[in-house]
Amino acid sequence: QVQLVESGGGLVQPGGSLRLSCAASGFTFSSYSMRWYRQAPGKERELVAQITSAGYSTYYADTLKGRLTISRDNAKNTVYLQMNSLKPEDTAVYYCNAKFGTLNYWGQGTQVTVSS
C-alpha cells in the first residue's frame, strides 16, 4: 500500500521558517522523483519544488527560488522542504508527490499558515 505522509506544517509568523517532511512507503522511493506542490484557497495547485530520484538535480518555482530547499534521504524514504522567509501569500496546503513514469502518488497534504 502506497503512502505519502506529510508533516511539519503549522502556523508561523511572517519571516519565519518551517521544515516539511514527507515519509514514503509502499514503493521504491529511491526510483521516484519527488515534488512538493501547494494549493491556496481558490487557486490551482502549483508545483513549488522537485528533486530527482538520486537527489542530484532540483527545480524551484521562480517566485519561490532562494527561499526553499528541497532535499531527500533515500535511506529514510523521506523528502523535505525547508521554507524560509515565509510570507502570508505562502499560506496553502502543501502536498507531497511521487512520480515515476505514469505512476503518480499524492499525500494528504499539510496546512501551512503564515500570519501574525
Short mmCIF file of the N, C-alpha and C atoms (twelve columns), coordinates in Angstrom:
data_MODEL
# 
_entry.id   MODEL 
# 
loop_
_atom_site.group_PDB 
_atom_site.id 
_atom_site.type_symbol 
_atom_site.label_atom_id 
_atom_site.label_alt_id 
_atom_site.label_comp_id 
_atom_site.label_asym_id 
_atom_site.label_seq_id 
_atom_site.Cartn_x 
_atom_site.Cartn_y 
_atom_site.Cartn_z 
_atom_site.pdbx_PDB_model_num 
ATOM 1   N N  . GLN A 1   0.843  -1.194 0.000   1 
ATOM 2   C CA . GLN A 1   0.000  0.000  0.000   1 
ATOM 3   C C  . GLN A 1   0.877  1.242  0.000   1 
ATOM 4   N N  . VAL A 2   0.682  2.069  -1.017  1 
ATOM 5   C CA . VAL A 2   1.468  3.288  -1.135  1 
ATOM 6   C C  . VAL A 2   0.968  4.327  -0.141  1 
ATOM 7   N N  . GLN A 3   1.910  4.934  0.561   1 
ATOM 8   C CA . GLN A 3   1.560  6.018  1.478   1 
ATOM 9   C C  . GLN A 3   2.586  7.125  1.378   1 
ATOM 10  N N  . LEU A 4   2.094  8.347  1.366   1 
ATOM 11  C CA . LEU A 4   2.910  9.546  1.498   1 
ATOM 12  C C  . LEU A 4   2.296  10.346 2.635   1 
ATOM 13  N N  . VAL A 5   3.057  10.550 3.680   1 
ATOM 14  C CA . VAL A 5   2.533  11.219 4.866   1 
ATOM 15  C C  . VAL A 5   3.339  12.483 5.128   1 
ATOM 16  N N  . GLU A 6   2.701  13.629 4.922   1 
ATOM 17  C CA . GLU A 6   3.354  14.917 5.164   1 
ATOM 18  C C  . GLU A 6   3.223  15.314 6.627   1 
ATOM 19  N N  . SER A 7   4.193  16.065 7.097   1 
ATOM 20  C CA . SER A 7   4.162  16.620 8.442   1 
ATOM 21  C C  . SER A 7   5.009  17.881 8.473   1 
ATOM 22  N N  . GLY A 8   4.875  18.633 9.562   1 
ATOM 23  C CA . GLY A 8   5.706  19.814 9.735   1 
ATOM 24  C C  . GLY A 8   5.007  21.132 9.459   1 
ATOM 25  N N  . GLY A 9   3.783  21.067 8.977   1 
ATOM 26  C CA . GLY A 9   3.051  22.306 8.744   1 
ATOM 27  C C  . GLY A 9   2.599  22.933 10.049  1 
ATOM 28  N N  . GLY A 10  2.021  24.118 9.937   1 
ATOM 29  C CA . GLY A 10  1.530  24.797 11.125  1 
ATOM 30  C C  . GLY A 10  1.408  26.281 10.899  1 
ATOM 31  N N  . LEU A 11  1.261  26.996 11.994  1 
ATOM 32  C CA . LEU A 11  1.142  28.450 11.976  1 
ATOM 33  C C  . LEU A 11  2.503  29.065 12.259  1 
ATOM 34  N N  . VAL A 12  2.916  29.978 11.409  1 
ATOM 35  C CA . VAL A 12  4.206  30.637 11.576  1 
ATOM 36  C C  . VAL A 12  4.044  32.111 11.254  1 
ATOM 37  N N  . GLN A 13  4.824  32.939 11.904  1 
ATOM 38  C CA . GLN A 13  4.770  34.376 11.646  1 
ATOM 39  C C  . GLN A 13  5.513  34.720 10.359  1 
ATOM 40  N N  . PRO A 14  5.142  35.810 9.715   1 
ATOM 41  C CA . PRO A 14  5.891  36.247 8.532   1 
ATOM 42  C C  . PRO A 14  7.375  36.384 8.851   1 
ATOM 43  N N  . GLY A 15  8.197  35.910 7.920   1 
ATOM 44  C CA . GLY A 15  9.633  35.899 8.127   1 
ATOM 45  C C  . GLY A 15  10.157 34.638 8.778   1 
ATOM 46  N N  . GLY A 16  9.249  33.800 9.253   1 
ATOM 47  C CA . GLY A 16  9.656  32.576 9.922   1 
ATOM 48  C C  . GLY A 16  9.988  31.459 8.956   1 
ATOM 49  N N  . SER A 17  10.303 30.319 9.536   1 
ATOM 50  C CA . SER A 17  10.701 29.146 8.753   1 
ATOM 51  C C  . SER A 17  9.926  27.920 9.194   1 
ATOM 52  N N  . LEU A 18  9.797  27.003 8.246   1 
ATOM 53  C CA . LEU A 18  9.213  25.705 8.528   1 
ATOM 54  C C  . LEU A 18  9.962  24.661 7.717   1 
ATOM 55  N N  . ARG A 19  9.994  23.449 8.246   1 
ATOM 56  C CA . ARG A 19  10.551 22.331 7.501   1 
ATOM 57  C C  . ARG A 19  9.479  21.256 7.382   1 
ATOM 58  N N  . LEU A 20  9.044  21.027 6.161   1 
ATOM 59  C CA . LEU A 20  8.060  19.991 5.908   1 
ATOM 60  C C  . LEU A 20  8.777  18.670 5.621   1 
ATOM 61  N N  . SER A 21  8.145  17.601 6.037   1 
ATOM 62  C CA . SER A 21  8.661  16.257 5.762   1 
ATOM 63  C C  . SER A 21  7.575  15.440 5.089   1 
ATOM 64  N N  . CYS A 22  8.004  14.496 4.274   1 
ATOM 65  C CA . CYS A 22  7.072  13.571 3.638   1 
ATOM 66  C C  . CYS A 22  7.677  12.182 3.719   1 
ATOM 67  N N  . ALA A 23  7.055  11.331 4.516   1 
ATOM 68  C CA . ALA A 23  7.531  9.963  4.686   1 
ATOM 69  C C  . ALA A 23  6.801  9.043  3.719   1 
ATOM 70  N N  . ALA A 24  7.575  8.287  2.947   1 
ATOM 71  C CA . ALA A 24  7.008  7.437  1.900   1 
ATOM 72  C C  . ALA A 24  7.122  5.966  2.263   1 
ATOM 73  N N  . SER A 25  6.163  5.191  1.810   1 
ATOM 74  C CA . SER A 25  6.212  3.743  1.991   1 
ATOM 75  C C  . SER A 25  5.371  3.076  0.909   1 
ATOM 76  N N  . GLY A 26  5.670  1.797  0.673   1 
ATOM 77  C CA . GLY A 26  4.869  1.024  -0.277  1 
ATOM 78  C C  . GLY A 26  5.347  1.062  -1.706  1 
ATOM 79  N N  . PHE A 27  6.468  1.736  -1.956  1 
ATOM 80  C CA . PHE A 27  7.028  1.763  -3.303  1 
ATOM 81  C C  . PHE A 27  8.529  2.021  -3.182  1 
ATOM 82  N N  . THR A 28  9.230  1.859  -4.291  1 
ATOM 83  C CA . THR A 28  10.684 2.035  -4.288  1 
ATOM 84  C C  . THR A 28  11.014 3.519  -4.357  1 
ATOM 85  N N  . PHE A 29  11.090 4.113  -3.195  1 
ATOM 86  C CA . PHE A 29  11.239 5.562  -3.071  1 
ATOM 87  C C  . PHE A 29  12.423 6.088  -3.876  1 
ATOM 88  N N  . SER A 30  13.527 5.396  -3.853  1 
ATOM 89  C CA . SER A 30  14.751 5.884  -4.487  1 
ATOM 90  C C  . SER A 30  14.659 5.916  -6.008  1 
ATOM 91  N N  . SER A 31  13.610 5.345  -6.577  1 
ATOM 92  C CA . SER A 31  13.429 5.356  -8.028  1 
ATOM 93  C C  . SER A 31  12.560 6.518  -8.505  1 
ATOM 94  N N  . TYR A 32  11.952 7.220  -7.580  1 
ATOM 95  C CA . TYR A 32  10.972 8.235  -7.922  1 
ATOM 96  C C  . TYR A 32  11.535 9.638  -7.748  1 
ATOM 97  N N  . SER A 33  11.227 10.508 -8.715  1 
ATOM 98  C CA . SER A 33  11.423 11.919 -8.452  1 
ATOM 99  C C  . SER A 33  10.316 12.364 -7.493  1 
ATOM 100 N N  . MET A 34  10.637 13.306 -6.677  1 
ATOM 101 C CA . MET A 34  9.695  13.772 -5.650  1 
ATOM 102 C C  . MET A 34  9.431  15.263 -5.835  1 
ATOM 103 N N  . ARG A 35  8.196  15.618 -5.582  1 
ATOM 104 C CA . ARG A 35  7.783  17.010 -5.779  1 
ATOM 105 C C  . ARG A 35  6.971  17.495 -4.588  1 
ATOM 106 N N  . TRP A 36  7.041  18.789 -4.365  1 
ATOM 107 C CA . TRP A 36  6.138  19.473 -3.445  1 
ATOM 108 C C  . TRP A 36  5.272  20.408 -4.274  1 
ATOM 109 N N  . TYR A 37  3.981  20.333 -4.022  1 
ATOM 110 C CA . TYR A 37  3.021  21.246 -4.608  1 
ATOM 111 C C  . TYR A 37  2.356  22.011 -3.462  1 
ATOM 112 N N  . ARG A 38  1.676  23.075 -3.830  1 
ATOM 113 C CA . ARG A 38  0.843  23.757 -2.841  1 
ATOM 114 C C  . ARG A 38  -0.432 24.242 -3.507  1 
ATOM 115 N N  . GLN A 39  -1.461 24.365 -2.681  1 
ATOM 116 C CA . GLN A 39  -2.732 24.878 -3.175  1 
ATOM 117 C C  . GLN A 39  -3.316 25.825 -2.142  1 
ATOM 118 N N  . ALA A 40  -3.448 27.075 -2.553  1 
ATOM 119 C CA . ALA A 40  -4.050 28.086 -1.700  1 
ATOM 120 C C  . ALA A 40  -5.547 28.121 -1.970  1 
ATOM 121 N N  . PRO A 41  -6.327 28.626 -1.017  1 
ATOM 122 C CA . PRO A 41  -7.787 28.690 -1.211  1 
ATOM 123 C C  . PRO A 41  -8.154 29.439 -2.479  1 
ATOM 124 N N  . GLY A 42  -8.990 28.807 -3.294  1 
ATOM 125 C CA . GLY A 42  -9.459 29.452 -4.507  1 
ATOM 126 C C  . GLY A 42  -8.463 29.470 -5.654  1 
ATOM 127 N N  . LYS A 43  -7.327 28.797 -5.454  1 
ATOM 128 C CA . LYS A 43  -6.298 28.792 -6.505  1 
ATOM 129 C C  . LYS A 43  -5.997 27.365 -6.933  1 
ATOM 130 N N  . GLU A 44  -5.373 27.254 -8.101  1 
ATOM 131 C CA . GLU A 44  -4.977 25.938 -8.596  1 
ATOM 132 C C  . GLU A 44  -3.745 25.432 -7.847  1 
ATOM 133 N N  . ARG A 45  -3.617 24.127 -7.850  1 
ATOM 134 C CA . ARG A 45  -2.431 23.532 -7.255  1 
ATOM 135 C C  . ARG A 45  -1.222 23.864 -8.128  1 
ATOM 136 N N  . GLU A 46  -0.113 24.257 -7.483  1 
ATOM 137 C CA . GLU A 46  1.068  24.644 -8.240  1 
ATOM 138 C C  . GLU A 46  2.290  23.902 -7.731  1 
ATOM 139 N N  . LEU A 47  3.185  23.615 -8.660  1 
ATOM 140 C CA . LEU A 47  4.444  22.961 -8.313  1 
ATOM 141 C C  . LEU A 47  5.381  23.972 -7.683  1 
ATOM 142 N N  . VAL A 48  5.948  23.639 -6.535  1 
ATOM 143 C CA . VAL A 48  6.879  24.567 -5.889  1 
ATOM 144 C C  . VAL A 48  8.322  24.063 -5.938  1 
ATOM 145 N N  . ALA A 49  8.527  22.762 -5.885  1 
ATOM 146 C CA . ALA A 49  9.893  22.245 -5.900  1 
ATOM 147 C C  . ALA A 49  9.896  20.785 -6.330  1 
ATOM 148 N N  . GLN A 50  11.019 20.380 -6.918  1 
ATOM 149 C CA . GLN A 50  11.175 18.999 -7.383  1 
ATOM 150 C C  . GLN A 50  12.612 18.566 -7.162  1 
ATOM 151 N N  . ILE A 51  12.780 17.273 -6.893  1 
ATOM 152 C CA . ILE A 51  14.121 16.706 -6.753  1 
ATOM 153 C C  . ILE A 51  14.139 15.363 -7.468  1 
ATOM 154 N N  . THR A 52  15.206 15.098 -8.195  1 
ATOM 155 C CA . THR A 52  15.311 13.846 -8.930  1 
ATOM 156 C C  . THR A 52  15.549 12.675 -7.976  1 
ATOM 157 N N  . SER A 53  15.474 11.471 -8.521  1 
ATOM 158 C CA . SER A 53  15.470 10.276 -7.681  1 
ATOM 159 C C  . SER A 53  16.718 10.147 -6.811  1 
ATOM 160 N N  . ALA A 54  17.874 10.489 -7.372  1 
ATOM 161 C CA . ALA A 54  19.107 10.381 -6.598  1 
ATOM 162 C C  . ALA A 54  19.455 11.677 -5.883  1 
ATOM 163 N N  . GLY A 55  18.668 12.698 -6.127  1 
ATOM 164 C CA . GLY A 55  18.882 13.966 -5.439  1 
ATOM 165 C C  . GLY A 55  19.900 14.881 -6.079  1 
ATOM 166 N N  . TYR A 56  20.315 14.570 -7.302  1 
ATOM 167 C CA . TYR A 56  21.370 15.365 -7.926  1 
ATOM 168 C C  . TYR A 56  20.859 16.656 -8.558  1 
ATOM 169 N N  . SER A 57  19.569 16.697 -8.859  1 
ATOM 170 C CA . SER A 57  19.031 17.865 -9.550  1 
ATOM 171 C C  . SER A 57  17.758 18.328 -8.871  1 
ATOM 172 N N  . THR A 58  17.623 19.644 -8.769  1 
ATOM 173 C CA . THR A 58  16.437 20.221 -8.148  1 
ATOM 174 C C  . THR A 58  15.853 21.301 -9.045  1 
ATOM 175 N N  . TYR A 59  14.587 21.590 -8.793  1 
ATOM 176 C CA . TYR A 59  13.876 22.657 -9.507  1 
ATOM 177 C C  . TYR A 59  13.043 23.414 -8.481  1 
ATOM 178 N N  . TYR A 60  12.980 24.726 -8.682  1 
ATOM 179 C CA . TYR A 60  12.145 25.560 -7.822  1 
ATOM 180 C C  . TYR A 60  11.320 26.504 -8.687  1 
ATOM 181 N N  . ALA A 61  10.101 26.754 -8.240  1 
ATOM 182 C CA . ALA A 61  9.293  27.767 -8.905  1 
ATOM 183 C C  . ALA A 61  9.997  29.111 -8.796  1 
ATOM 184 N N  . ASP A 62  9.954  29.872 -9.866  1 
ATOM 185 C CA . ASP A 62  10.676 31.139 -9.906  1 
ATOM 186 C C  . ASP A 62  10.301 32.072 -8.759  1 
ATOM 187 N N  . THR A 63  9.035  32.093 -8.413  1 
ATOM 188 C CA . THR A 63  8.571  33.014 -7.379  1 
ATOM 189 C C  . THR A 63  9.061  32.619 -5.986  1 
ATOM 190 N N  . LEU A 64  9.558  31.399 -5.846  1 
ATOM 191 C CA . LEU A 64  9.965  30.901 -4.540  1 
ATOM 192 C C  . LEU A 64  11.461 30.636 -4.447  1 
ATOM 193 N N  . LYS A 65  12.134 30.770 -5.587  1 
ATOM 194 C CA . LYS A 65  13.567 30.479 -5.616  1 
ATOM 195 C C  . LYS A 65  14.305 31.337 -4.599  1 
ATOM 196 N N  . GLY A 66  15.224 30.710 -3.888  1 
ATOM 197 C CA . GLY A 66  16.003 31.422 -2.882  1 
ATOM 198 C C  . GLY A 66  15.439 31.299 -1.481  1 
ATOM 199 N N  . ARG A 67  14.188 30.888 -1.371  1 
ATOM 200 C CA . ARG A 67  13.559 30.744 -0.051  1 
ATOM 201 C C  . ARG A 67  13.286 29.289 0.295   1 
ATOM 202 N N  . LEU A 68  13.398 28.400 -0.705  1 
ATOM 203 C CA . LEU A 68  13.095 26.992 -0.487  1 
ATOM 204 C C  . LEU A 68  14.320 26.121 -0.731  1 
ATOM 205 N N  . THR A 69  14.379 25.032 0.000   1 
ATOM 206 C CA . THR A 69  15.368 23.991 -0.280  1 
ATOM 207 C C  . THR A 69  14.686 22.644 -0.170  1 
ATOM 208 N N  . ILE A 70  14.715 21.901 -1.264  1 
ATOM 209 C CA . ILE A 70  14.181 20.538 -1.250  1 
ATOM 210 C C  . ILE A 70  15.341 19.572 -1.118  1 
ATOM 211 N N  . SER A 71  15.147 18.551 -0.328  1 
ATOM 212 C CA . SER A 71  16.181 17.539 -0.141  1 
ATOM 213 C C  . SER A 71  15.508 16.200 0.128   1 
ATOM 214 N N  . ARG A 72  16.287 15.144 0.055   1 
ATOM 215 C CA . ARG A 72  15.735 13.818 0.302   1 
ATOM 216 C C  . ARG A 72  16.770 12.942 0.973   1 
ATOM 217 N N  . ASP A 73  16.263 11.962 1.716   1 
ATOM 218 C CA . ASP A 73  17.104 10.956 2.336   1 
ATOM 219 C C  . ASP A 73  16.546 9.611  1.894   1 
ATOM 220 N N  . ASN A 74  17.179 9.005  0.912   1 
ATOM 221 C CA . ASN A 74  16.657 7.756  0.365   1 
ATOM 222 C C  . ASN A 74  16.777 6.604  1.358   1 
ATOM 223 N N  . ALA A 75  17.671 6.721  2.319   1 
ATOM 224 C CA . ALA A 75  17.774 5.683  3.347   1 
ATOM 225 C C  . ALA A 75  16.584 5.727  4.297   1 
ATOM 226 N N  . LYS A 76  15.978 6.908  4.421   1 
ATOM 227 C CA . LYS A 76  14.830 7.077  5.318   1 
ATOM 228 C C  . LYS A 76  13.514 7.193  4.557   1 
ATOM 229 N N  . ASN A 77  13.582 7.084  3.220   1 
ATOM 230 C CA . ASN A 77  12.370 7.214  2.397   1 
ATOM 231 C C  . ASN A 77  11.608 8.499  2.711   1 
ATOM 232 N N  . THR A 78  12.349 9.588  2.802   1 
ATOM 233 C CA . THR A 78  11.746 10.854 3.212   1 
ATOM 234 C C  . THR A 78  12.261 11.983 2.336   1 
ATOM 235 N N  . VAL A 79  11.352 12.879 1.987   1 
ATOM 236 C CA . VAL A 79  11.709 14.099 1.280   1 
ATOM 237 C C  . VAL A 79  11.329 15.282 2.167   1 
ATOM 238 N N  . TYR A 80  12.134 16.341 2.079   1 
ATOM 239 C CA . TYR A 80  11.967 17.505 2.939   1 
ATOM 240 C C  . TYR A 80  11.792 18.762 2.095   1 
ATOM 241 N N  . LEU A 81  11.147 19.748 2.703   1 
ATOM 242 C CA . LEU A 81  11.068 21.075 2.096   1 
ATOM 243 C C  . LEU A 81  11.329 22.094 3.197   1 
ATOM 244 N N  . GLN A 82  12.487 22.711 3.125   1 
ATOM 245 C CA . GLN A 82  12.830 23.789 4.055   1 
ATOM 246 C C  . GLN A 82  12.341 25.096 3.459   1 
ATOM 247 N N  . MET A 83  11.529 25.820 4.206   1 
ATOM 248 C CA . MET A 83  10.964 27.077 3.727   1 
ATOM 249 C C  . MET A 83  11.382 28.190 4.678   1 
ATOM 250 N N  . ASN A 84  12.012 29.206 4.130   1 
ATOM 251 C CA . ASN A 84  12.497 30.338 4.919   1 
ATOM 252 C C  . ASN A 84  11.826 31.627 4.457   1 
ATOM 253 N N  . SER A 85  11.936 32.646 5.293   1 
ATOM 254 C CA . SER A 85  11.394 33.972 4.969   1 
ATOM 255 C C  . SER A 85  9.951  33.868 4.484   1 
ATOM 256 N N  . LEU A 86  9.159  33.142 5.232   1 
ATOM 257 C CA . LEU A 86  7.786  32.885 4.811   1 
ATOM 258 C C  . LEU A 86  6.954  34.156 4.782   1 
ATOM 259 N N  . LYS A 87  6.032  34.193 3.811   1 
ATOM 260 C CA . LYS A 87  5.164  35.346 3.612   1 
ATOM 261 C C  . LYS A 87  3.707  34.894 3.743   1 
ATOM 262 N N  . PRO A 88  2.823  35.822 4.021   1 
ATOM 263 C CA . PRO A 88  1.397  35.439 4.108   1 
ATOM 264 C C  . PRO A 88  0.897  34.746 2.844   1 
ATOM 265 N N  . GLU A 89  1.435  35.133 1.702   1 
ATOM 266 C CA . GLU A 89  0.992  34.511 0.449   1 
ATOM 267 C C  . GLU A 89  1.502  33.084 0.274   1 
ATOM 268 N N  . ASP A 90  2.327  32.631 1.179   1 
ATOM 269 C CA . ASP A 90  2.747  31.228 1.169   1 
ATOM 270 C C  . ASP A 90  1.729  30.322 1.859   1 
ATOM 271 N N  . THR A 91  0.719  30.924 2.449   1 
ATOM 272 C CA . THR A 91  -0.322 30.138 3.107   1 
ATOM 273 C C  . THR A 91  -1.018 29.236 2.095   1 
ATOM 274 N N  . ALA A 92  -1.024 27.945 2.398   1 
ATOM 275 C CA . ALA A 92  -1.581 26.956 1.472   1 
ATOM 276 C C  . ALA A 92  -1.509 25.578 2.120   1 
ATOM 277 N N  . VAL A 93  -2.153 24.634 1.479   1 
ATOM 278 C CA . VAL A 93  -1.924 23.231 1.812   1 
ATOM 279 C C  . VAL A 93  -0.792 22.741 0.925   1 
ATOM 280 N N  . TYR A 94  0.202  22.140 1.542   1 
ATOM 281 C CA . TYR A 94  1.375  21.657 0.822   1 
ATOM 282 C C  . TYR A 94  1.274  20.139 0.676   1 
ATOM 283 N N  . TYR A 95  1.446  19.689 -0.575  1 
ATOM 284 C CA . TYR A 95  1.291  18.271 -0.890  1 
ATOM 285 C C  . TYR A 95  2.612  17.682 -1.384  1 
ATOM 286 N N  . CYS A 96  2.854  16.479 -0.982  1 
ATOM 287 C CA . CYS A 96  3.980  15.694 -1.454  1 
ATOM 288 C C  . CYS A 96  3.513  14.826 -2.625  1 
ATOM 289 N N  . ASN A 97  4.367  14.694 -3.633  1 
ATOM 290 C CA . ASN A 97  4.022  13.911 -4.820  1 
ATOM 291 C C  . ASN A 97  5.210  13.053 -5.231  1 
ATOM 292 N N  . ALA A 98  4.920  11.819 -5.600  1 
ATOM 293 C CA . ALA A 98  5.949  10.909 -6.107  1 
ATOM 294 C C  . ALA A 98  5.591  10.528 -7.535  1 
ATOM 295 N N  . LYS A 99  6.547  10.652 -8.424  1 
ATOM 296 C CA . LYS A 99  6.268  10.377 -9.833  1 
ATOM 297 C C  . LYS A 99  7.342  9.479  -10.423 1 
ATOM 298 N N  . PHE A 100 6.890  8.429  -11.143 1 
ATOM 299 C CA . PHE A 100 7.785  7.547  -11.876 1 
ATOM 300 C C  . PHE A 100 7.057  7.097  -13.129 1 
ATOM 301 N N  . GLY A 101 7.431  7.616  -14.255 1 
ATOM 302 C CA . GLY A 101 6.719  7.314  -15.483 1 
ATOM 303 C C  . GLY A 101 5.278  7.757  -15.366 1 
ATOM 304 N N  . THR A 102 4.367  6.826  -15.557 1 
ATOM 305 C CA . THR A 102 2.944  7.139  -15.452 1 
ATOM 306 C C  . THR A 102 2.409  6.953  -14.028 1 
ATOM 307 N N  . LEU A 103 3.250  6.485  -13.138 1 
ATOM 308 C CA . LEU A 103 2.835  6.292  -11.746 1 
ATOM 309 C C  . LEU A 103 2.962  7.609  -11.007 1 
ATOM 310 N N  . ASN A 104 1.944  7.932  -10.253 1 
ATOM 311 C CA . ASN A 104 1.851  9.253  -9.641  1 
ATOM 312 C C  . ASN A 104 1.103  9.118  -8.318  1 
ATOM 313 N N  . TYR A 105 1.768  9.420  -7.208  1 
ATOM 314 C CA . TYR A 105 1.147  9.264  -5.897  1 
ATOM 315 C C  . TYR A 105 1.129  10.596 -5.161  1 
ATOM 316 N N  . TRP A 106 0.098  10.771 -4.330  1 
ATOM 317 C CA . TRP A 106 -0.084 12.023 -3.587  1 
ATOM 318 C C  . TRP A 106 -0.260 11.750 -2.101  1 
ATOM 319 N N  . GLY A 107 0.237  12.679 -1.297  1 
ATOM 320 C CA . GLY A 107 -0.058 12.673 0.117   1 
ATOM 321 C C  . GLY A 107 -1.351 13.416 0.389   1 
ATOM 322 N N  . GLN A 108 -1.710 13.474 1.666   1 
ATOM 323 C CA . GLN A 108 -2.980 14.107 2.041   1 
ATOM 324 C C  . GLN A 108 -2.837 15.609 2.262   1 
ATOM 325 N N  . GLY A 109 -1.590 16.071 2.334   1 
ATOM 326 C CA . GLY A 109 -1.353 17.500 2.490   1 
ATOM 327 C C  . GLY A 109 -1.146 17.915 3.933   1 
ATOM 328 N N  . THR A 110 -0.411 19.011 4.092   1 
ATOM 329 C CA . THR A 110 -0.209 19.615 5.403   1 
ATOM 330 C C  . THR A 110 -0.416 21.115 5.279   1 
ATOM 331 N N  . GLN A 111 -1.161 21.682 6.210   1 
ATOM 332 C CA . GLN A 111 -1.520 23.103 6.146   1 
ATOM 333 C C  . GLN A 111 -0.373 23.965 6.656   1 
ATOM 334 N N  . VAL A 112 -0.030 24.962 5.871   1 
ATOM 335 C CA . VAL A 112 0.925  25.986 6.288   1 
ATOM 336 C C  . VAL A 112 0.184  27.318 6.297   1 
ATOM 337 N N  . THR A 113 0.198  27.976 7.442   1 
ATOM 338 C CA . THR A 113 -0.450 29.274 7.578   1 
ATOM 339 C C  . THR A 113 0.577  30.287 8.065   1 
ATOM 340 N N  . VAL A 114 0.747  31.341 7.284   1 
ATOM 341 C CA . VAL A 114 1.697  32.392 7.634   1 
ATOM 342 C C  . VAL A 114 0.898  33.634 8.011   1 
ATOM 343 N N  . SER A 115 0.957  33.959 9.274   1 
ATOM 344 C CA . SER A 115 0.140  35.064 9.769   1 
ATOM 345 C C  . SER A 115 0.707  35.589 11.070  1 
ATOM 346 N N  . SER A 116 0.524  36.889 11.284  1 
ATOM 347 C CA . SER A 116 0.937  37.470 12.554  1 
ATOM 348 C C  . SER A 116 -0.227 37.499 13.528  1 
# 
